[in-house]
CSV table of C-alpha atoms and ligand atoms in Angstrom, one decimal:
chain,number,residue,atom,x,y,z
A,1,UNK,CA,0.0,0.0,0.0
A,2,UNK,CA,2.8,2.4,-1.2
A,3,UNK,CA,0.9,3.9,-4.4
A,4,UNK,CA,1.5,7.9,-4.5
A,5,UNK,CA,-0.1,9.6,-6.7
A,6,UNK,CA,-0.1,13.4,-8.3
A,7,UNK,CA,-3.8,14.6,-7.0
A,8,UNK,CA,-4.8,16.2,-10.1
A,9,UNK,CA,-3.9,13.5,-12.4
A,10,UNK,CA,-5.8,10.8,-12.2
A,11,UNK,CA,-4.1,8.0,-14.0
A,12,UNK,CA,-7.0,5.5,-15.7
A,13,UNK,CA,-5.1,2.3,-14.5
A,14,UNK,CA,-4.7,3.2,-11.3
A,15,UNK,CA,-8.2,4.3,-11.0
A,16,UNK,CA,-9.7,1.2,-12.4
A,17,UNK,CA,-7.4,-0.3,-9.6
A,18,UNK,CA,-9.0,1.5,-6.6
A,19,UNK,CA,-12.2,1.1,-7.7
A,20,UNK,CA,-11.9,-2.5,-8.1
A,21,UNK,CA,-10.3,-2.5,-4.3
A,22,UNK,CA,-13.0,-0.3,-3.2
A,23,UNK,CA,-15.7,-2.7,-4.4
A,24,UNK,CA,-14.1,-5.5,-2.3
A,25,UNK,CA,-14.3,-3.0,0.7
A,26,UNK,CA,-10.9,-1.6,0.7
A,27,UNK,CA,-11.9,2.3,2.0
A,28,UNK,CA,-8.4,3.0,1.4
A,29,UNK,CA,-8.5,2.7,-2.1
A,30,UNK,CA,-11.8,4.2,-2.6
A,31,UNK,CA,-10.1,7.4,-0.1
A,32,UNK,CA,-7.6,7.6,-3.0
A,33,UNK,CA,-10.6,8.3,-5.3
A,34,UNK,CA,-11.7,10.8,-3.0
A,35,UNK,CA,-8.2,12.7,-2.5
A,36,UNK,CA,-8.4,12.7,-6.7
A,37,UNK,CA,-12.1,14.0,-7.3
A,38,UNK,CA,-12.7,16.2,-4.3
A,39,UNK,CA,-12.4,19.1,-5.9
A,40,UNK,CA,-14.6,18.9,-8.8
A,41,UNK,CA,-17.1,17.0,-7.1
A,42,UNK,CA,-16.9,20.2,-4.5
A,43,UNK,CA,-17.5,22.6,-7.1
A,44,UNK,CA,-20.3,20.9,-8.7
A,45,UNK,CA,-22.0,21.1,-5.1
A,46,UNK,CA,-20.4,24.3,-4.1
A,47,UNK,CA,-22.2,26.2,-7.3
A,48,UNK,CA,-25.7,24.3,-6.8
A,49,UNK,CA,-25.8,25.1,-3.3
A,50,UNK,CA,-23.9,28.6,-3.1
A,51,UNK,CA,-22.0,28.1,0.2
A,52,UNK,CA,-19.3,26.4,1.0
A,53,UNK,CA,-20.4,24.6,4.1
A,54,UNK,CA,-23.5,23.2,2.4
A,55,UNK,CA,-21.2,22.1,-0.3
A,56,UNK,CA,-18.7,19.8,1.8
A,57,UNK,CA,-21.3,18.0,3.3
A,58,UNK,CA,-23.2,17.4,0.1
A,59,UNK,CA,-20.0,16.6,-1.4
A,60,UNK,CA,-19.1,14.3,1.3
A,61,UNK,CA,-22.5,12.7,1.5
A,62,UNK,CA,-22.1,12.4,-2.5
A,63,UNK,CA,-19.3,10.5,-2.0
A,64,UNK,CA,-20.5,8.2,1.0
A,65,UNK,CA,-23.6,7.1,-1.7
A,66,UNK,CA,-20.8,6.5,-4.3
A,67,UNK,CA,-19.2,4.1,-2.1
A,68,UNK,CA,-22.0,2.5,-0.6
A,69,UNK,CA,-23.4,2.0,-4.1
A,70,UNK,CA,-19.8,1.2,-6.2
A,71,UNK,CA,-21.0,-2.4,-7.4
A,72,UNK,CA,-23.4,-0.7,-9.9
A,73,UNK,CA,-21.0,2.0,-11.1
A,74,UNK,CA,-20.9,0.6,-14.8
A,75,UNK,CA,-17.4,1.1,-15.4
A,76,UNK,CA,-17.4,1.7,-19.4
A,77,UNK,CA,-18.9,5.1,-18.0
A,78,UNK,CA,-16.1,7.8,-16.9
A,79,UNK,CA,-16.1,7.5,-13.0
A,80,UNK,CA,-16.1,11.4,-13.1
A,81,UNK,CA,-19.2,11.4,-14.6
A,82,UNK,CA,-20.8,9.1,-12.5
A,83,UNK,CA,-19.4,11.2,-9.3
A,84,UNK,CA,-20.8,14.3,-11.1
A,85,UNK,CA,-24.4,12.6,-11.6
A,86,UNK,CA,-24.5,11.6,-7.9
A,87,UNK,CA,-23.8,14.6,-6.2
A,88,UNK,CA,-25.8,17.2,-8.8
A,89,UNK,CA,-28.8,14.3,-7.8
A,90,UNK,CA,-28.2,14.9,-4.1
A,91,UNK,CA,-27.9,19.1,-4.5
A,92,UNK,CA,-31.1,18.8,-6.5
A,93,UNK,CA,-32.6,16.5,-3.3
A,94,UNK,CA,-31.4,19.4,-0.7
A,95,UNK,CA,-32.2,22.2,-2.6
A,96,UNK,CA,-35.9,20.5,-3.6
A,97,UNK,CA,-36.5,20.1,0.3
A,98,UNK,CA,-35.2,23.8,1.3
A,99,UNK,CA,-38.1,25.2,-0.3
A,100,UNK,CA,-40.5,22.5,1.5
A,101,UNK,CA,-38.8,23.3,4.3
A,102,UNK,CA,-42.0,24.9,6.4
A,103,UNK,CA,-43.2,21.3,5.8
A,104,UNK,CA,-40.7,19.3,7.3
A,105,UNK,CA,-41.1,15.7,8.4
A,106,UNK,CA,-38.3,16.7,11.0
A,107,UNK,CA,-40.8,19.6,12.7
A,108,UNK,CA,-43.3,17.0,13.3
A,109,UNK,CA,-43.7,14.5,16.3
A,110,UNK,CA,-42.4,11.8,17.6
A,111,UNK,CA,-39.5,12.2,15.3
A,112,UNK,CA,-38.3,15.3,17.1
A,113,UNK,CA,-38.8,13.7,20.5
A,114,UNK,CA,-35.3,12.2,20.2
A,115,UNK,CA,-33.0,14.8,20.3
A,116,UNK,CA,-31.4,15.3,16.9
A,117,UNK,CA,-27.9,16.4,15.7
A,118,UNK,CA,-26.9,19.8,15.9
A,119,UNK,CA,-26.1,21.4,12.7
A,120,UNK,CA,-22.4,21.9,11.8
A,121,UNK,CA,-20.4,24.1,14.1
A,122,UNK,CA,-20.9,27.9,13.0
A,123,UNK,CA,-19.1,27.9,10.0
A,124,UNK,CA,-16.2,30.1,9.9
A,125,UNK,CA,-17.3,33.3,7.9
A,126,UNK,CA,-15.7,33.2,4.0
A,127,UNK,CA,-14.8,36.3,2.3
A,128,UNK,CA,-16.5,35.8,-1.0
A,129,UNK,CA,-15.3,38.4,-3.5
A,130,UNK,CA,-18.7,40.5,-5.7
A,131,UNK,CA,-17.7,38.5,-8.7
A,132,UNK,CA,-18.9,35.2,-7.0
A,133,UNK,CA,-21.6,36.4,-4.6
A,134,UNK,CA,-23.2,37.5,-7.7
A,135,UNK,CA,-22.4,34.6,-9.6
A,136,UNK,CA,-24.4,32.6,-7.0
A,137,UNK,CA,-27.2,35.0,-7.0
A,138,UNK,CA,-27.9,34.7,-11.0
A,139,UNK,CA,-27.5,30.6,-10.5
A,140,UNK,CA,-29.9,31.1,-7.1
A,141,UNK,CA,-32.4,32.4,-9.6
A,142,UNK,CA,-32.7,29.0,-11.6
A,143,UNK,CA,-34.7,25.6,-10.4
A,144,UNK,CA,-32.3,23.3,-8.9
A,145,UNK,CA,-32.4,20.9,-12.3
A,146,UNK,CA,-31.4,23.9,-14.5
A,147,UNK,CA,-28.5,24.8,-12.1
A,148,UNK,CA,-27.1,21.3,-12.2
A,149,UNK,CA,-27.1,21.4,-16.1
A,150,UNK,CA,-25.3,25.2,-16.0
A,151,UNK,CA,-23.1,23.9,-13.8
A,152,UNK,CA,-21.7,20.8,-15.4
A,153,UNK,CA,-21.5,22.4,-19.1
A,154,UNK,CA,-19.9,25.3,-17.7
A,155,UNK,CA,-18.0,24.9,-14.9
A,156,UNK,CA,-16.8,20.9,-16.1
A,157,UNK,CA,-17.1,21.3,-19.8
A,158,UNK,CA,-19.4,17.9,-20.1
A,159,UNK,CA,-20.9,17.2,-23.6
A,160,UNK,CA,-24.3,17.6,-23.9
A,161,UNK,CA,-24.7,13.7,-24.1
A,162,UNK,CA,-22.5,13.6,-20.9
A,163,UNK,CA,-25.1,16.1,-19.2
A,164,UNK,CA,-28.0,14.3,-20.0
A,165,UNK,CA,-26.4,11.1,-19.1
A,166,UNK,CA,-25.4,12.2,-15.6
A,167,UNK,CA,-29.2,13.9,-15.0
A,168,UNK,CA,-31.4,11.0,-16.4
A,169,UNK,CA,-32.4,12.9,-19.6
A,170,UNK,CA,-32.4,13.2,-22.9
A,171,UNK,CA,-30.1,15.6,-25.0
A,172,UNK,CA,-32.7,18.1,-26.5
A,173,UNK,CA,-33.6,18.7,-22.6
A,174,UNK,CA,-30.6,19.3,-21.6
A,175,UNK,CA,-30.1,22.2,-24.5
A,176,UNK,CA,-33.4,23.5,-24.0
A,177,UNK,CA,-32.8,24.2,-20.3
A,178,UNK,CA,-29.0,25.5,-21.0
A,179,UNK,CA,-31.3,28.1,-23.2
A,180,UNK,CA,-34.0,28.7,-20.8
A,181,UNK,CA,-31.4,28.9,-17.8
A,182,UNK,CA,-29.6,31.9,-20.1
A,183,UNK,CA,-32.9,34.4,-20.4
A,184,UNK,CA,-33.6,33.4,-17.0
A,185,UNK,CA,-30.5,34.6,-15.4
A,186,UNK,CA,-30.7,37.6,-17.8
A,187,UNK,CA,-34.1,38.2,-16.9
A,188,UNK,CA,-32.3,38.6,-13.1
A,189,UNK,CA,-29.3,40.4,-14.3
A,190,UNK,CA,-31.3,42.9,-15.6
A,191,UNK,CA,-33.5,43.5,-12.5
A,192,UNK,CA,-30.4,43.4,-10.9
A,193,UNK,CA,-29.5,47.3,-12.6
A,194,UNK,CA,-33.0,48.2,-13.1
A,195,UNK,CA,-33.7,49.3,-9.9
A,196,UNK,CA,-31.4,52.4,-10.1
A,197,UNK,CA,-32.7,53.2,-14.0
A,198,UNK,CA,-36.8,51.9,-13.0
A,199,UNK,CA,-36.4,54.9,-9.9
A,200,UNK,CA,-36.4,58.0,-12.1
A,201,UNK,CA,-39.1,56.8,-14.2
A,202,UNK,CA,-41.5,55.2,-11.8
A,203,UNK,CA,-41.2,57.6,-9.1
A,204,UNK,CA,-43.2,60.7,-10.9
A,205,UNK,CA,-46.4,57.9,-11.6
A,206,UNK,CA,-46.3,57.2,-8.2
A,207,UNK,CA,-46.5,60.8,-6.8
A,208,UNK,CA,-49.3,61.3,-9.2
B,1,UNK,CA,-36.9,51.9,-22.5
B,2,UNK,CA,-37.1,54.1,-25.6
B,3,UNK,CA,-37.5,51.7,-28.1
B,4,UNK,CA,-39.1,49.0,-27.8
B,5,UNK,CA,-37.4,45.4,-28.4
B,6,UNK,CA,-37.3,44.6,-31.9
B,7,UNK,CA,-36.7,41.0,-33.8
B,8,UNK,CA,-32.9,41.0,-33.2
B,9,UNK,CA,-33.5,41.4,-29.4
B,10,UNK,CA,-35.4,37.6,-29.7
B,11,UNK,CA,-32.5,35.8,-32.0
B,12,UNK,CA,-29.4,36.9,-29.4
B,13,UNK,CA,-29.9,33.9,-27.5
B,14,UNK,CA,-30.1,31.9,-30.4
B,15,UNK,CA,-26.8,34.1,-31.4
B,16,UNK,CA,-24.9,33.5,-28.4
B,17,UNK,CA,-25.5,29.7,-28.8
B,18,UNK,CA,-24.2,30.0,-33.0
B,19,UNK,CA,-27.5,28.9,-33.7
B,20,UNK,CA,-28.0,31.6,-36.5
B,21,UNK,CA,-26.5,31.3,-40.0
B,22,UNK,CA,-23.8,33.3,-41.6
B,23,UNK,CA,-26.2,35.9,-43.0
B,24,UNK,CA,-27.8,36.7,-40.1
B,25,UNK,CA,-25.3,36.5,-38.0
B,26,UNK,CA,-23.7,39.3,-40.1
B,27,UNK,CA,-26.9,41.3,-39.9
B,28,UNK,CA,-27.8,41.0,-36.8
B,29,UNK,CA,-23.9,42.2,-35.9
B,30,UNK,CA,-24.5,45.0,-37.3
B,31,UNK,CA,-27.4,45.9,-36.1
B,32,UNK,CA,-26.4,45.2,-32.5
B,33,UNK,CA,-23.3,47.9,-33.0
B,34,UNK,CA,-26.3,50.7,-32.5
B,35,UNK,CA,-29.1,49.9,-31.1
B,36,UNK,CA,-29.1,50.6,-27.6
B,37,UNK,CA,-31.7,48.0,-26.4
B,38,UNK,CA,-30.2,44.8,-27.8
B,39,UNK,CA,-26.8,45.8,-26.7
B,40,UNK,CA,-28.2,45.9,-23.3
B,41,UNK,CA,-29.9,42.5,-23.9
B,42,UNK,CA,-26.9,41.5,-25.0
B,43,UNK,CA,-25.0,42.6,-21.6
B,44,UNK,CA,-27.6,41.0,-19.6
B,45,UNK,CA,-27.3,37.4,-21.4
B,46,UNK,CA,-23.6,37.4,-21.6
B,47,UNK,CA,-23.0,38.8,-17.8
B,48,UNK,CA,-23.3,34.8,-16.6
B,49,UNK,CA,-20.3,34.5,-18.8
B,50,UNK,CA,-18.4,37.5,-17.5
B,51,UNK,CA,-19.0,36.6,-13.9
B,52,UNK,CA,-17.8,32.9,-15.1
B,53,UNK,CA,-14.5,33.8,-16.4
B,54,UNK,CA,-13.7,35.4,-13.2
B,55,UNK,CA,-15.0,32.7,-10.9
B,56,UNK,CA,-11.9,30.0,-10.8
B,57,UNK,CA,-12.6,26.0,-9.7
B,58,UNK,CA,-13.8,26.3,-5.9
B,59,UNK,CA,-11.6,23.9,-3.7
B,60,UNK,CA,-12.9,22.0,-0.7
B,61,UNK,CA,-11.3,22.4,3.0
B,62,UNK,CA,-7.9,21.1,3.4
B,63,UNK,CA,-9.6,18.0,5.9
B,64,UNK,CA,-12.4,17.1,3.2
B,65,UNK,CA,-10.8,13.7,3.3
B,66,UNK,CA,-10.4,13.0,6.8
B,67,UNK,CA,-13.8,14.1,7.3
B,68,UNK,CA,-15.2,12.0,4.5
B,69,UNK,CA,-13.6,9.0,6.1
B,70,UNK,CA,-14.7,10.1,9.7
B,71,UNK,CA,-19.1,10.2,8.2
B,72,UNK,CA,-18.1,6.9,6.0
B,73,UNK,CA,-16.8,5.0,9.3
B,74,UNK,CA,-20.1,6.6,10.9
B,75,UNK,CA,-22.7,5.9,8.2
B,76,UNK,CA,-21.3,2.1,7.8
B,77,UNK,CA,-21.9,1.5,11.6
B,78,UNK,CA,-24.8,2.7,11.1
B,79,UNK,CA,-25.9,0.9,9.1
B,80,UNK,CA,-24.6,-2.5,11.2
B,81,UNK,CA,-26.7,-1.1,13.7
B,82,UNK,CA,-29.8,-0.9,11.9
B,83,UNK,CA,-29.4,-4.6,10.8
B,84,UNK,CA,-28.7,-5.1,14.6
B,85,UNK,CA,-32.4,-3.2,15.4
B,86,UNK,CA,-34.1,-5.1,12.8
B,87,UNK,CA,-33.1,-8.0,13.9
B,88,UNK,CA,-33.6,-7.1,17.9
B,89,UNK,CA,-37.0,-5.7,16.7
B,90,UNK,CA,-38.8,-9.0,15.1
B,91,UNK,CA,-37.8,-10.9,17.7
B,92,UNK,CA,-38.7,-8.6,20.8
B,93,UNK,CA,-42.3,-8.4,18.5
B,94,UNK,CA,-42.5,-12.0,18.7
B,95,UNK,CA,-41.8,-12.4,22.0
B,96,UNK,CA,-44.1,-9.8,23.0
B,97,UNK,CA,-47.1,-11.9,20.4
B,98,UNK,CA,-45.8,-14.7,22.6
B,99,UNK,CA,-46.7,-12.8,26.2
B,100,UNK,CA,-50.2,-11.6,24.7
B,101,UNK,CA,-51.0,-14.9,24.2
B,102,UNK,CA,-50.1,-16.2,27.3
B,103,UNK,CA,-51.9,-13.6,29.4
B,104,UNK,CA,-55.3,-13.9,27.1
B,105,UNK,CA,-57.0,-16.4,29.5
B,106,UNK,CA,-57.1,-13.9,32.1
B,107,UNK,CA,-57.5,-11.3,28.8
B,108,UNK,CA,-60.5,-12.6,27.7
B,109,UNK,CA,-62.0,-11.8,31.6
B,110,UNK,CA,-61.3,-8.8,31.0
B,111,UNK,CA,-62.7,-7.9,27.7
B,112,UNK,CA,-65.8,-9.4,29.2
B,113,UNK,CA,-66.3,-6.2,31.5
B,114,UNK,CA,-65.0,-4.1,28.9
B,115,UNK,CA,-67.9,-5.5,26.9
B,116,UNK,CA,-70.7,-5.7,29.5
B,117,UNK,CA,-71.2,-2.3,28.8
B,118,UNK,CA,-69.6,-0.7,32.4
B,119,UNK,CA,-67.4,1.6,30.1
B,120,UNK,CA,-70.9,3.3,28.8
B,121,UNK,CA,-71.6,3.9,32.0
B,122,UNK,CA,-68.4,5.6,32.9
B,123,UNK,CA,-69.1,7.3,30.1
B,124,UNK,CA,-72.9,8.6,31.0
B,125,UNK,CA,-71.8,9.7,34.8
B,126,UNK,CA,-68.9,11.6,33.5
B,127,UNK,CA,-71.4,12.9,31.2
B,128,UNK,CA,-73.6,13.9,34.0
B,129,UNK,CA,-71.0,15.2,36.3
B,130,UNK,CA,-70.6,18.1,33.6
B,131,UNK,CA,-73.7,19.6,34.8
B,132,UNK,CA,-71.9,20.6,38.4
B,133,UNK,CA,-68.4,21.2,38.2
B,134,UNK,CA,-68.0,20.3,42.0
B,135,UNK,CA,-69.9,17.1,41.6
B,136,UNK,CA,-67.9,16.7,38.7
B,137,UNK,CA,-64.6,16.4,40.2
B,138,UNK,CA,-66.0,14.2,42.7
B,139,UNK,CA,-67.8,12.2,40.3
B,140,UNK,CA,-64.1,11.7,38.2
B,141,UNK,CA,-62.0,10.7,40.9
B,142,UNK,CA,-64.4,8.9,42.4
B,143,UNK,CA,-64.9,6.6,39.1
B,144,UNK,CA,-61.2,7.0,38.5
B,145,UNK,CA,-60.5,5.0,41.6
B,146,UNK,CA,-63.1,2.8,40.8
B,147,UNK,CA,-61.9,2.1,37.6
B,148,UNK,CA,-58.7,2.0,38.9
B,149,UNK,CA,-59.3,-0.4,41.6
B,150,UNK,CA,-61.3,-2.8,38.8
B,151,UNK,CA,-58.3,-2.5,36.6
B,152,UNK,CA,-55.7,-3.7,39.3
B,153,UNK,CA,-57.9,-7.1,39.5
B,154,UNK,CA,-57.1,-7.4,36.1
B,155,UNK,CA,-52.7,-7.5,35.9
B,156,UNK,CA,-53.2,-8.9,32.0
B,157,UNK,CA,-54.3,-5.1,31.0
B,158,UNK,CA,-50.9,-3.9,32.3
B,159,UNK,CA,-49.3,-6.1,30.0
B,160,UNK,CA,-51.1,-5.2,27.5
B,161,UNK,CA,-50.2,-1.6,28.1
B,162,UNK,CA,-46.3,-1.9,28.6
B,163,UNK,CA,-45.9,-3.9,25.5
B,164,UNK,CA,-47.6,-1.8,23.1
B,165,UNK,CA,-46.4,1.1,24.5
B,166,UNK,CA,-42.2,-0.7,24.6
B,167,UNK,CA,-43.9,-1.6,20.8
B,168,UNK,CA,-44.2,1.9,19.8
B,169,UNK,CA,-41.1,3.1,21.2
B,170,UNK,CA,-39.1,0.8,19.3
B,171,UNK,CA,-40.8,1.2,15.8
B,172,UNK,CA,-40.2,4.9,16.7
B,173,UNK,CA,-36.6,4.3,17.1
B,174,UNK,CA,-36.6,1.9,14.1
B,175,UNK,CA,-37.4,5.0,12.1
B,176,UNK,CA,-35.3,7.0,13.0
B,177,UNK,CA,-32.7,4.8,11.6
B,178,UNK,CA,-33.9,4.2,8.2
B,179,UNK,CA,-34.5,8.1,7.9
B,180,UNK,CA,-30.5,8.1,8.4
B,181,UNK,CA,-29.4,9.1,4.6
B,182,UNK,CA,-31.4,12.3,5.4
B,183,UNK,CA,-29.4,15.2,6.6
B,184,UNK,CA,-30.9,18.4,8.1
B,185,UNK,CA,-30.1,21.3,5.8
B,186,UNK,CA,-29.7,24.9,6.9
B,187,UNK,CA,-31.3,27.5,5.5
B,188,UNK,CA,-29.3,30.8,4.7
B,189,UNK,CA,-30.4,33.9,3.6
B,190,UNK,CA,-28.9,34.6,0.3
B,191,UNK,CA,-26.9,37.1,-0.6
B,192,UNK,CA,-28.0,40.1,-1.6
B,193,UNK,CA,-27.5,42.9,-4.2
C,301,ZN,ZN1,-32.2,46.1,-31.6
């Protein structure tokens, strides 16, 4: 159990050797996995969910369902993309059940009887710079689905077959909500400067 | 706002995705050079890209991997305990199926006075009592104690009680468990503007 290995470059033999160790149980090998594809599988989450500490434990939960599920990983897939079509599946999960969130199964009785985890520590505050708080507000303003398809032709450069592939779909989808998800966050970029523009013509309608 | 969008405003989209042939693509270039409203279309579609270009690959924490192992370890014993639960569960169930049989002989006595109607009766003088809140109270703890003392005759009710009560509990717990792949989320307020 010597194997080093350069992070960024995932080396296809090696790989196909983890994950064949991993499938007998080895969680070394399949930590070796993790090491290599942390950070995109982070970045997938971190721009579907916005902040960061949302985004290591979705990443980390996305990985815990790879492993737990790594016999039906079909392997003449890239392992990428079936890391990719976990975790956007999971971001699309938490984000669907924010916005039920006044309807929670967790507010109801008995299953707040027993006293459940706390929520992370208080995360430690991160500087984002305007670029990227903006970023995430323009992405905030599309369904979860949409974001995860922005997000993996933009951020990961997947082909539109790889896209639709990783989010159960078909290709003509896939483009039609890449299109869609463009006016929409236009739509927002432009309310976004209105308000300055909208004051000086609204404001004399009102006083009348 | 002065003019109104006109049929190049629609086809940018399609423009920014080269879905427009050579021709129009050269009119439509030309017509974007001055006219105010579909340039600002145009800054609005493209700002996703602008912001992008900026925006560099996000990495995780330096202890993503530690942690990772840390939840896996967690979630697999977990999971081993769950098994264990099941397991635990049936056969405390069947033990339990076990106990209410053994106890129905003296069960059956007891759903005899249940039946003969003396519950209806509780029912009506409670009923009554209503009427005077003083007789009322006297009324309830009166037939409380009554009941009480008719109930103590009768032990198999007791069992009855604890084991679907222990029943309950443990179902409870046994979902708890299987709810375990869900993780509260947090709700932030986004950012804004
Ligand atoms: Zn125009």
């Amino acid at each position: 159990m010597s194997d080093t290995v350069a992070a960024d470059a995932p080396n296809l033999k090696l790989e196909s050797q983890w994950i064949a160790r991993a499938r007998q149980g080895d969680q070394t090998a399949f930590s070796q996995l993790v090491t290599v594809y942390q950070k995109p599988v982070f970045n997938v989450c971190y721009r579907m969910l916005g902040n960061r500490a949302d985004a290591e434990d979705a990443a980390q939960e996305a990985f815990i369902r790879a492993y737990l599920k790594l016999d039906t990983y079909n392997t003449d897939r890239k392992f990428s993309s079936w890391l990719f079509s976990i975790a956007s599946h999971h971001c699309i999960d938490r984000l669907r059940k924010q916005r039920m969130k006044l309807v929670s199964w967790d507010d109801l009785p008995p299953w707040n009887w027993i006293p459940a985890k706390k929520s992370e520590q208080p995360e430690a505050v991160m500087v984002e710079n305007e670029n990227t708080r903006e970023l995430h507000a323009l992405l905030n303003t599309l369904p979860p689905d949409y974001r995860a398809a922005v997000v993996l032709k933009y951020w990961h450069e997947m082909s539109y077959d790889e896209i639709a592939a990783s989010l159960d779909t078909t290709v003509s989808a896939i483009k039609s909500k890449l299109f869609r998800a463009r006016k929409m966050m236009a739509q927002a970029a432009k309310k976004k400067e209105a308000p300055s523009a909208a004051v000086g013509i609204t404001a004399p309608l009102t006083v009348l | 706002m002065v003019n109104p969008m006109d049929k190049f405003t629609e086809k940018l989209p399609q423009y920014l995705e080269d879905g427009l042939t050579e021709a129009e693509t050269i009119e439509l270039e030309a017509h974007l050079a001055d006219c105010a409203v579909c340039q600002a279309e145009f800054d609005a579609l493209t700002r996703f890209d602008r912001l992008l270009a900026s925006a560099p690959m996000a990495a995780p924490a330096p202890n993503f991997v530690a942690v990772f192992e840390t939840k896996l370890e967690r979630r697999l014993n977990r999971r081993r305990t769950l098994l264990g639960v099941l397991v635990i569960g049936s056969l405390l169930t069947a033990f339990s199926a076990v106990l209410v049989w053994g106890v129905f002989v003296s069960g059956a006595e007891l759903w005899q006075w249940l039946s003969a109607g003396s519950l209806w009766q509780v029912g009506f003088d409670i009923f009554n009592g209503l009427v005077v809140v003083g007789v009322t109270i006297g009324k309830i703890a009166a037939i409380t104690f009554d009941a009480l003392a008719k109930l103590m005759r009768h032990p198999a009710l007791w069992g009855y009680v604890s084991v679907g009560v222990g029943l309950v509990w443990l179902w409870v717990q046994l979902f708890r468990w299987t709810n375990f792949a869900r993780q509260p989320v947090a709700v932030r307020s986004q950012p804004s503007a």
